[in-house]
Short mmCIF file of C-alpha atoms in Angstrom, two decimals:
data_model
loop_
_atom_site.label_atom_id
_atom_site.label_comp_id
_atom_site.label_asym_id
_atom_site.label_seq_id
_atom_site.Cartn_x
_atom_site.Cartn_y
_atom_site.Cartn_z
CA MET A 8 34.05 10.70 -19.51
CA PRO A 9 31.51 8.54 -21.45
CA SER A 10 33.01 9.27 -25.27
CA MET A 11 36.94 8.21 -23.20
CA ILE A 12 34.83 5.27 -21.96
CA ASN A 13 34.02 3.83 -24.60
CA SER A 14 36.65 4.64 -27.10
CA LEU A 15 38.43 1.68 -24.59
CA LYS A 16 35.63 -0.01 -25.27
CA ASP A 17 35.32 0.23 -29.21
CA ALA A 18 39.37 -0.65 -29.24
CA LEU A 19 39.20 -3.58 -26.86
CA GLU A 20 35.75 -5.00 -29.23
CA LYS A 21 38.48 -4.23 -31.67
CA LYS A 22 41.38 -6.28 -29.96
CA PHE A 23 39.53 -9.12 -28.72
CA PRO A 24 36.75 -10.18 -30.71
CA GLY A 25 33.94 -11.80 -28.86
CA ILE A 26 34.58 -10.16 -25.61
CA LYS A 27 31.35 -8.99 -24.28
CA LEU A 28 31.82 -5.60 -22.39
CA ARG A 29 29.19 -2.91 -20.95
CA ILE A 30 29.91 0.64 -20.14
CA LEU A 31 28.08 1.33 -16.45
CA ARG A 32 27.76 4.74 -16.28
CA ASP A 33 31.71 6.11 -17.05
CA SER A 34 32.94 2.55 -15.67
CA LEU A 35 33.77 -0.44 -18.15
CA LEU A 36 31.80 -3.56 -16.48
CA LEU A 37 33.91 -7.39 -18.04
CA GLU A 38 30.85 -9.65 -18.24
CA ASP A 39 33.69 -12.18 -17.86
CA PRO A 40 36.29 -11.98 -14.77
CA GLN A 41 38.87 -14.28 -16.55
CA ASP A 42 38.99 -11.62 -19.65
CA LEU A 43 40.79 -9.37 -16.95
CA THR A 44 44.39 -10.49 -17.40
CA ARG A 45 44.41 -9.89 -21.31
CA VAL A 46 42.43 -6.75 -21.11
CA ALA A 47 44.56 -4.98 -18.92
CA GLN A 48 47.78 -6.62 -20.37
CA HIS A 49 46.92 -4.95 -23.82
CA VAL A 50 45.53 -1.49 -22.16
CA LYS A 51 49.04 -1.23 -20.28
CA GLU A 52 50.94 -1.94 -23.46
CA SER A 53 48.58 -0.92 -26.30
CA PRO A 54 50.49 2.33 -27.72
CA ALA A 55 46.84 4.47 -27.51
CA PHE A 56 46.03 3.76 -23.99
CA ARG A 57 49.38 3.06 -22.36
CA LEU A 58 47.45 2.69 -18.35
CA ASP A 59 50.61 2.25 -16.89
CA TYR A 60 49.49 3.09 -13.12
CA LEU A 61 47.00 0.44 -11.46
CA SER A 62 45.71 3.85 -8.68
CA SER A 63 43.44 1.46 -6.78
CA VAL A 64 41.88 -2.20 -6.76
CA THR A 65 38.76 -2.19 -4.31
CA ALA A 66 35.32 -3.76 -4.09
CA SER A 67 32.14 -3.71 -3.12
CA ASP A 68 29.11 -5.58 -2.20
CA PHE A 69 25.92 -5.44 -4.35
CA LEU A 70 24.09 -8.23 -2.03
CA ASP A 71 23.18 -10.44 -4.85
CA TYR A 72 27.36 -10.24 -6.47
CA LEU A 73 30.35 -8.86 -5.56
CA GLU A 74 32.36 -6.16 -7.77
CA THR A 75 36.01 -5.78 -8.24
CA ILE A 76 36.82 -2.23 -9.09
CA TYR A 77 40.09 -1.20 -10.71
CA HIS A 78 41.23 2.09 -11.39
CA PHE A 79 44.02 2.58 -13.83
CA TYR A 80 45.60 6.20 -14.65
CA SER A 81 48.44 6.86 -17.63
CA MET A 82 51.56 8.66 -16.34
CA GLU A 83 52.71 8.93 -20.00
CA LYS A 84 49.57 10.07 -21.55
CA LYS A 85 48.37 12.23 -18.37
CA SER A 86 44.99 10.68 -18.79
CA GLY A 87 42.49 8.58 -16.21
CA PRO A 88 41.06 7.46 -14.09
CA TRP A 89 40.07 4.76 -16.57
CA VAL A 90 37.77 2.20 -14.30
CA LEU A 91 36.97 -1.28 -15.03
CA ARG A 92 34.75 -3.29 -12.66
CA VAL A 93 34.52 -7.11 -12.56
CA ARG A 94 31.54 -8.77 -11.72
CA VAL A 95 31.40 -12.25 -9.49
CA PRO A 96 29.34 -14.40 -7.43
CA ARG A 97 29.32 -13.75 -3.42
CA GLU A 98 30.11 -17.46 -3.31
CA ASN A 99 33.29 -18.79 -4.85
CA ALA A 100 34.29 -15.27 -5.61
CA ARG A 101 37.40 -15.30 -7.66
CA VAL A 102 38.93 -13.12 -9.55
CA PRO A 103 42.36 -13.42 -11.50
CA SER A 104 44.84 -11.24 -9.74
CA LEU A 105 47.00 -8.64 -10.99
CA THR A 106 49.91 -8.62 -9.36
CA PRO A 107 52.09 -9.79 -12.37
CA LEU A 108 51.23 -7.32 -13.99
CA TYR A 109 51.30 -4.19 -11.82
CA GLN A 110 53.09 -4.48 -8.73
CA SER A 111 50.96 -1.92 -6.90
CA ALA A 112 47.94 -4.34 -6.87
CA GLU A 113 49.56 -6.73 -4.15
CA LEU A 114 48.43 -4.59 -1.10
CA GLN A 115 45.05 -3.49 -2.27
CA GLU A 116 44.51 -7.39 -3.77
CA ARG A 117 44.98 -8.33 -0.02
CA GLU A 118 43.23 -5.83 1.83
CA ALA A 119 39.85 -6.54 -0.59
CA TYR A 120 40.26 -10.04 0.08
CA ASP A 121 40.88 -9.55 4.20
CA LEU A 122 37.77 -7.25 3.94
CA PHE A 123 35.15 -9.13 0.99
CA GLY A 124 37.16 -12.73 1.12
CA ILE A 125 37.40 -12.46 -2.88
CA LEU A 126 40.32 -14.86 -3.74
CA TYR A 127 42.79 -13.34 -6.23
CA GLU A 128 44.33 -16.24 -8.35
CA GLY A 129 47.28 -16.00 -9.39
CA HIS A 130 48.45 -13.48 -6.01
CA PRO A 131 51.99 -14.26 -4.94
CA ASP A 132 51.07 -13.70 -1.41
CA LEU A 133 47.24 -13.68 -0.17
CA ARG A 134 47.52 -13.55 3.50
CA ARG A 135 45.05 -10.94 5.63
CA LEU A 136 46.83 -7.50 5.60
CA PHE A 137 44.57 -5.67 8.13
CA LEU A 138 43.00 -8.24 10.64
CA TRP A 139 44.88 -10.65 12.52
CA GLU A 140 45.52 -14.20 11.24
CA GLY A 141 42.40 -16.45 12.85
CA PHE A 142 40.00 -14.12 12.20
CA GLU A 143 36.62 -15.65 10.81
CA GLY A 144 34.42 -13.91 8.68
CA HIS A 145 34.98 -10.60 6.29
CA PRO A 146 33.65 -7.78 8.02
CA LEU A 147 32.35 -5.55 5.22
CA LEU A 148 30.61 -7.86 3.26
CA LYS A 149 26.53 -7.06 3.91
CA ASN A 150 26.18 -10.50 5.85
CA TYR A 151 28.69 -9.99 8.35
CA GLU A 152 27.57 -10.51 11.86
CA GLN A 153 29.03 -8.39 14.41
CA GLU A 154 29.49 -9.12 17.74
CA ASN A 155 27.86 -7.61 20.50
CA ALA A 156 30.70 -6.07 22.05
CA ASP A 157 28.66 -5.61 25.64
CA THR A 158 27.54 -9.57 26.34
CA LEU A 159 30.21 -11.58 27.61
CA GLU A 160 30.15 -15.37 25.47
CA ALA A 161 31.29 -18.55 27.78
CA ARG A 162 34.69 -18.31 25.62
CA ASP A 163 35.55 -14.72 27.79
CA VAL A 164 34.28 -16.20 30.88
CA GLU A 165 36.74 -19.18 30.64
CA TRP A 166 39.40 -16.65 29.34
CA LEU A 167 38.84 -14.17 32.55
CA GLU A 168 38.54 -16.99 35.27
CA ALA A 169 41.33 -18.68 33.69
CA HIS A 170 43.53 -15.09 34.53
CA GLY A 171 42.07 -14.60 38.00
CA VAL A 172 39.11 -12.24 37.02
CA LYS A 173 35.90 -12.18 39.21
CA VAL A 174 33.42 -12.38 37.00
CA PRO A 175 30.03 -10.84 38.20
CA GLU A 176 27.15 -13.93 38.41
CA THR A 177 24.53 -12.11 36.24
CA MET A 178 27.29 -12.46 33.95
CA LYS A 179 28.06 -15.80 33.76
CA LYS A 180 24.63 -17.11 34.11
CA ASN A 181 23.75 -14.99 30.87
CA ALA A 182 27.13 -16.43 29.10
CA ALA A 183 26.22 -19.74 30.00
CA GLU A 184 22.52 -19.66 28.57
CA LEU A 185 23.60 -18.01 25.33
CA LYS A 186 25.90 -21.32 25.04
CA ALA A 187 23.11 -23.76 25.97
CA SER A 188 21.17 -22.31 23.36
CA GLY A 189 24.07 -22.30 20.90
CA LYS A 190 24.26 -18.70 19.61
CA ARG A 191 26.99 -15.91 19.70
CA ALA A 192 25.90 -12.87 21.60
CA LEU A 193 25.29 -10.73 17.96
CA VAL A 194 24.39 -6.60 17.63
CA GLU A 195 20.87 -6.44 16.58
CA LYS A 196 20.18 -5.81 12.84
CA PRO A 197 17.29 -3.98 11.99
CA THR A 198 14.04 -5.18 10.49
CA GLU A 199 12.99 -3.09 7.87
CA PRO A 200 15.43 -1.25 5.39
CA ARG A 201 17.44 1.83 6.55
CA GLN A 202 15.76 5.35 5.54
CA ALA A 203 18.42 7.21 3.15
CA MET B 13 36.17 12.37 38.15
CA LYS B 14 36.66 12.04 42.00
CA TYR B 15 39.28 13.31 43.93
CA THR B 16 38.83 15.05 47.63
CA GLU B 17 40.92 17.27 49.49
CA ASN B 18 43.60 16.25 50.99
CA ASN B 19 43.19 17.18 54.17
CA SER B 20 46.63 18.45 55.66
CA THR B 21 46.82 18.43 59.61
CA ILE B 22 47.66 22.25 58.95
CA ASP B 23 45.41 24.48 59.12
CA PRO B 24 45.99 26.25 55.67
CA SER B 25 44.88 30.18 56.83
CA LEU B 26 47.30 29.17 59.59
CA ARG B 27 50.04 28.37 57.22
CA ASP B 28 49.32 31.30 55.27
CA GLU B 29 50.00 33.66 58.19
CA MET B 30 53.47 31.75 59.31
CA THR B 31 54.46 31.95 55.53
CA LYS B 32 54.55 35.88 55.80
CA GLN B 33 56.75 35.68 59.25
CA ASN B 34 58.56 33.93 57.04
CA VAL B 35 58.14 30.33 58.87
CA PHE B 36 57.64 27.86 56.50
CA VAL B 37 55.66 24.66 57.59
CA THR B 38 54.45 22.09 55.95
CA THR B 39 53.12 18.51 55.77
CA LEU B 40 55.38 15.25 53.79
CA ASP B 41 52.24 14.32 51.84
CA PHE B 42 52.31 18.07 50.51
CA ILE B 43 56.09 18.20 49.73
CA TYR B 44 55.26 14.99 48.13
CA ASN B 45 52.55 15.34 46.07
CA TRP B 46 54.40 18.80 45.15
CA GLY B 47 57.18 17.18 43.76
CA ARG B 48 55.27 14.07 41.88
CA ARG B 49 52.56 16.66 40.11
CA SER B 50 55.60 19.16 39.07
CA SER B 51 57.02 16.50 36.97
CA ILE B 52 54.51 13.74 35.80
CA TRP B 53 56.29 12.38 32.99
CA PRO B 54 54.28 11.25 30.31
CA MET B 55 54.81 7.96 27.91
CA GLN B 56 55.56 9.15 24.05
CA PHE B 57 52.99 7.06 22.11
CA GLY B 58 50.12 8.06 19.84
CA LEU B 59 47.57 5.94 18.30
CA ALA B 60 45.79 8.68 15.65
CA CYS B 61 44.86 12.12 15.18
CA CYS B 62 44.65 12.87 18.73
CA ALA B 63 48.66 12.51 19.18
CA ILE B 64 48.98 15.44 16.90
CA GLU B 65 46.94 18.04 19.50
CA MET B 66 49.00 16.24 22.17
CA ILE B 67 52.62 17.37 20.20
CA ALA B 68 50.95 20.67 19.61
CA ALA B 69 50.12 21.19 23.19
CA ALA B 70 54.08 19.95 24.07
CA ALA B 71 55.74 22.81 21.54
CA ALA B 72 56.23 26.13 21.76
CA ARG B 73 52.56 27.52 21.65
CA TYR B 74 51.46 25.81 24.55
CA ASP B 75 53.85 24.62 26.39
CA ILE B 76 53.51 21.74 28.42
CA ALA B 77 56.52 22.12 30.22
CA ARG B 78 54.85 25.02 32.35
CA PHE B 79 53.09 22.45 33.99
CA GLY B 80 55.76 20.16 34.14
CA ALA B 81 55.14 17.50 32.20
CA GLU B 82 57.01 18.02 28.67
CA LEU B 83 59.20 15.03 29.45
CA PHE B 84 57.62 12.34 27.17
CA ARG B 85 59.76 9.18 27.47
CA ALA B 86 60.23 6.46 25.09
CA SER B 87 59.90 3.63 27.72
CA PRO B 88 57.27 2.52 29.93
CA ARG B 89 59.78 1.72 32.78
CA GLN B 90 60.57 5.52 33.24
CA ALA B 91 57.26 7.06 32.33
CA ASP B 92 53.90 8.49 35.20
CA LEU B 93 51.61 8.94 32.40
CA MET B 94 49.99 7.08 29.90
CA ILE B 95 47.72 9.49 27.54
CA VAL B 96 46.23 7.39 25.21
CA ALA B 97 46.06 9.76 22.56
CA GLY B 98 43.64 8.27 19.43
CA THR B 99 41.28 5.18 18.69
CA VAL B 100 42.35 2.20 19.86
CA THR B 101 41.68 -0.30 17.26
CA LYS B 102 41.10 -4.14 18.69
CA LYS B 103 44.54 -5.31 16.94
CA MET B 104 46.36 -2.12 19.00
CA ALA B 105 44.57 -3.47 22.25
CA PRO B 106 46.80 -5.98 23.87
CA ASN B 107 49.86 -3.61 23.44
CA VAL B 108 48.47 -0.49 25.17
CA VAL B 109 47.42 -2.75 28.28
CA ARG B 110 51.07 -4.59 28.10
CA LEU B 111 52.57 -1.18 28.18
CA PHE B 112 50.40 0.21 30.98
CA ASN B 113 51.31 -2.90 32.84
CA GLN B 114 54.60 -2.34 32.39
CA MET B 115 54.51 1.57 33.73
CA ALA B 116 56.27 2.05 37.27
CA GLU B 117 53.77 2.83 40.22
CA PRO B 118 52.08 5.14 40.81
CA LYS B 119 50.73 5.19 37.08
CA TYR B 120 47.87 7.17 35.44
CA VAL B 121 46.17 7.11 32.33
CA ILE B 122 44.11 9.97 30.58
CA ALA B 123 42.24 8.88 27.88
CA MET B 124 42.16 11.29 25.38
CA GLY B 125 39.58 11.85 22.64
CA ALA B 126 36.22 10.42 21.92
CA CYS B 127 37.77 7.05 20.30
CA ALA B 128 39.96 6.57 23.70
CA VAL B 129 36.94 7.22 25.58
CA SER B 130 34.13 5.51 23.92
CA GLY B 131 35.56 4.78 20.58
CA GLY B 132 34.24 7.50 18.91
CA PRO B 133 32.55 7.95 15.55
CA PHE B 134 33.67 3.95 15.29
CA ALA B 135 31.97 2.26 18.47
CA ASP B 136 29.44 0.34 15.82
CA GLY B 137 32.51 -0.73 14.09
CA TYR B 138 33.98 -4.25 13.76
CA ASN B 139 37.25 -3.04 14.77
CA VAL B 140 37.64 -0.58 17.13
CA LEU B 141 37.55 -1.02 20.88
CA ARG B 142 35.08 0.76 22.30
CA GLY B 143 36.97 2.84 24.97
CA ILE B 144 39.88 2.37 26.81
CA ASP B 145 38.80 2.16 30.45
CA ARG B 146 37.75 -1.68 29.38
CA PHE B 147 40.90 -3.04 29.92
CA ILE B 148 42.57 -0.28 31.87
CA PRO B 149 41.78 1.75 34.76
CA VAL B 150 41.67 5.77 33.18
CA ASP B 151 42.16 8.63 36.18
CA VAL B 152 41.16 11.75 33.32
CA TYR B 153 38.59 11.17 30.12
CA ILE B 154 38.99 14.13 27.99
CA PRO B 155 36.73 14.27 25.49
CA GLY B 156 36.13 15.64 22.13
CA CYS B 157 37.61 14.85 18.21
CA PRO B 158 40.12 15.75 18.47
CA PRO B 159 40.47 18.08 21.61
CA ARG B 160 42.11 20.89 21.42
CA PRO B 161 45.49 21.26 23.20
CA GLU B 162 44.06 23.44 25.98
CA VAL B 163 42.02 20.69 26.94
CA LEU B 164 44.74 18.55 27.76
CA LEU B 165 46.35 20.65 29.28
CA HIS B 166 42.88 21.31 31.51
CA GLY B 167 42.53 17.60 31.82
CA LEU B 168 46.93 17.36 33.23
CA MET B 169 45.69 20.33 35.52
CA GLN B 170 42.87 17.96 37.12
CA LEU B 171 45.03 14.99 37.24
CA GLN B 172 47.54 17.43 39.22
CA LYS B 173 45.04 17.72 41.72
CA LYS B 174 44.13 13.98 41.92
CA ILE B 175 47.90 13.51 42.87
CA ASP B 176 47.34 16.36 45.54
CA SER B 177 44.39 14.30 47.25
CA GLN B 178 46.55 11.55 47.52
CA SER B 179 48.32 10.68 50.78
CA ILE B 180 51.53 8.91 51.20
CA GLN B 181 49.58 6.63 54.29
CA LYS B 182 47.34 5.43 51.83
CA ALA B 183 48.83 5.32 48.66
CA GLU B 184 48.09 1.88 47.42
CA TRP B 185 51.22 1.55 45.60
CA TYR B 186 53.09 1.54 48.87
CA GLN B 187 50.40 -0.87 50.37
CA LYS B 188 51.61 -4.79 50.74
CA GLY B 189 50.79 -7.59 48.21
CA LEU B 190 49.86 -4.56 45.42
CA LYS B 191 49.19 -6.33 42.45
CA ARG B 192 48.15 -3.99 39.43
CA GLU B 193 48.36 -5.86 36.50
CA PHE B 194 45.58 -6.02 34.07
CA PRO B 195 45.42 -9.03 31.55
CA ILE B 196 46.20 -8.91 28.26
CA PRO B 197 43.66 -9.29 25.99
CA GLU B 198 43.77 -11.96 23.07
CA LEU B 199 42.81 -11.47 19.66
CA GLY B 200 39.69 -13.55 18.77
CA PRO B 201 38.32 -14.90 15.80
CA HIS B 202 35.47 -12.65 15.81
CA GLY B 203 37.21 -9.72 18.17
CA LEU B 204 39.21 -9.77 21.57
CA VAL B 205 39.09 -12.08 24.01
CA PRO B 206 37.79 -11.06 26.17
CA LYS B 207 36.00 -8.23 25.09
CA PHE B 208 36.05 -6.36 28.87
CA ASN B 209 37.49 -6.69 32.13
CA PRO B 210 34.62 -6.92 34.27
CA GLU B 211 37.07 -5.70 37.27
CA VAL B 212 37.39 -1.95 35.55
CA TRP B 213 34.60 -1.73 33.43
CA GLN B 214 31.07 -3.02 32.96
CA PRO B 215 28.14 -2.21 30.52
CA PRO B 216 25.63 0.31 31.82
CA GLU B 217 22.66 -0.49 32.86
CA THR B 218 20.70 2.02 31.11
CA ASP B 219 20.94 2.69 26.89
CA ASN B 220 23.02 6.17 27.06
CA ARG B 221 22.62 6.78 23.87
CA ALA B 222 19.33 5.84 23.79
CA LYS B 223 18.77 8.11 26.55
CA HIS B 224 20.64 11.01 25.24
CA TYR B 225 19.41 11.21 21.46
CA GLY B 226 15.79 10.21 22.45
CA HIS B 227 15.59 7.25 19.66
CA VAL B 228 17.26 3.59 19.81
CA ILE B 229 20.61 3.57 17.80
CA ARG B 230 20.80 0.64 15.75
CA ILE B 231 23.46 -0.04 13.71
CA GLY B 232 22.84 -2.26 10.13
CA LYS B 233 23.94 -2.35 6.82
CA LYS B 234 21.70 -1.63 3.87
CA THR B 235 19.65 -3.90 2.81
CA LYS B 236 19.24 -2.68 -0.77
CA ALA B 237 22.24 -2.34 -3.12
CA PRO B 238 22.39 1.27 -5.00
CA ASN B 239 21.33 0.41 -8.68
CA LEU B 240 23.70 1.14 -11.96
CA GLU B 241 22.32 -0.34 -14.50
CA PRO B 242 20.62 2.43 -15.65
CA ALA B 243 22.37 4.76 -17.79
CA VAL B 244 21.72 8.43 -15.30
CA SER B 245 22.29 11.00 -18.19
CA ALA B 246 24.06 9.50 -20.89
CA PRO B 247 23.32 10.51 -24.64
CA PRO B 248 22.21 7.47 -26.28
CA SER B 249 24.90 5.22 -27.76
CA PRO B 250 25.77 4.92 -31.33
CA ASN B 251 26.27 1.43 -30.06
CA PRO B 252 23.04 0.07 -29.37
CA SER B 253 24.26 -2.76 -26.93
CA ALA B 254 26.57 -0.11 -25.45
CA GLY B 255 24.67 0.61 -21.52
CA ALA B 256 21.95 -1.81 -21.82
#
């Protein structure tokens, strides 16, 4: 595998002089996300590679940055997977979309946007895929704060009483206290890192 | 499961003795419940892999028809029993509650599988409802991941026992002013609103998971990212800038 990815790196460096590439294990990291479109265009069309099948678009949270990871295959050459990575900052994460080149990227980019909040620029229809309209936050980010499902909040109490459900006094009191302190009922987070 | 023996007014031994003499004596409750329990029509829907076991229970090998529950109805209006077979996601939960509201009385619910009972392995996730009993009353819980068809049949027999224990005079669905519509939760910004219906379910006072496992289970995400930087076993690259 390293030799395979090395050949891709050499070919790309030859084609685009000055492009910044790095090999991480058996994948190729593009230092500049804006290179992604021209690199994908090249590997799709160059007769040496013909990566005509984008199998997977996914993302990962590395705490300091987010990564979008692409798995390419070549149906014609029967080769793959070829792994490309792109790093983006956690704030204002923007990556050029591959949907105009590969139709298969459309839903997977929507999924990554839904769960990680990465904006794919040039995507024709970037909406949430799994979660509903109006959901706040992107739950696969490491700093996502998950609600505590066993504690009612003021919003729940209001809703229940509007629908004619009796809410026990202790729960009402608890919800009112939470609202007064301006907090949400969240799942407690561990203070020390989890042991492997 | 809570059910009580239906105290018929006939002494059972006397009834058996008379049956031997070809004299049949019965009660209205017995006939009525016999008819109801022998043809429970479940609703035809499945949410996840437990549905596959439910389908297996309905097929030739396990044959749920032996218990009179083979007629899976595609409409909630014609169904007596809702088998919640599988993971109830928060996005799906309003629809499940709505379907339950649309069923005609008398209606029963079986929560099949760990996910429908408690959220199962997804209980700590952001997307799965931690048990359908948070919004609708459940008659029989069937744990397992997934439960085998035999267990579903056992659960069905338990439900039949419960039906047998009910009396036509006290049946709540013949009482005046019965209102058994449960409010349908809404999709909110962080999950369902409300998180549960306190008239149906309330959180337990003791942390049963901590009690069972002997320690507090804390969910949390890793605070350390995997390090990809050093090349693990790659031979020295001919290009000095590679793998730096």
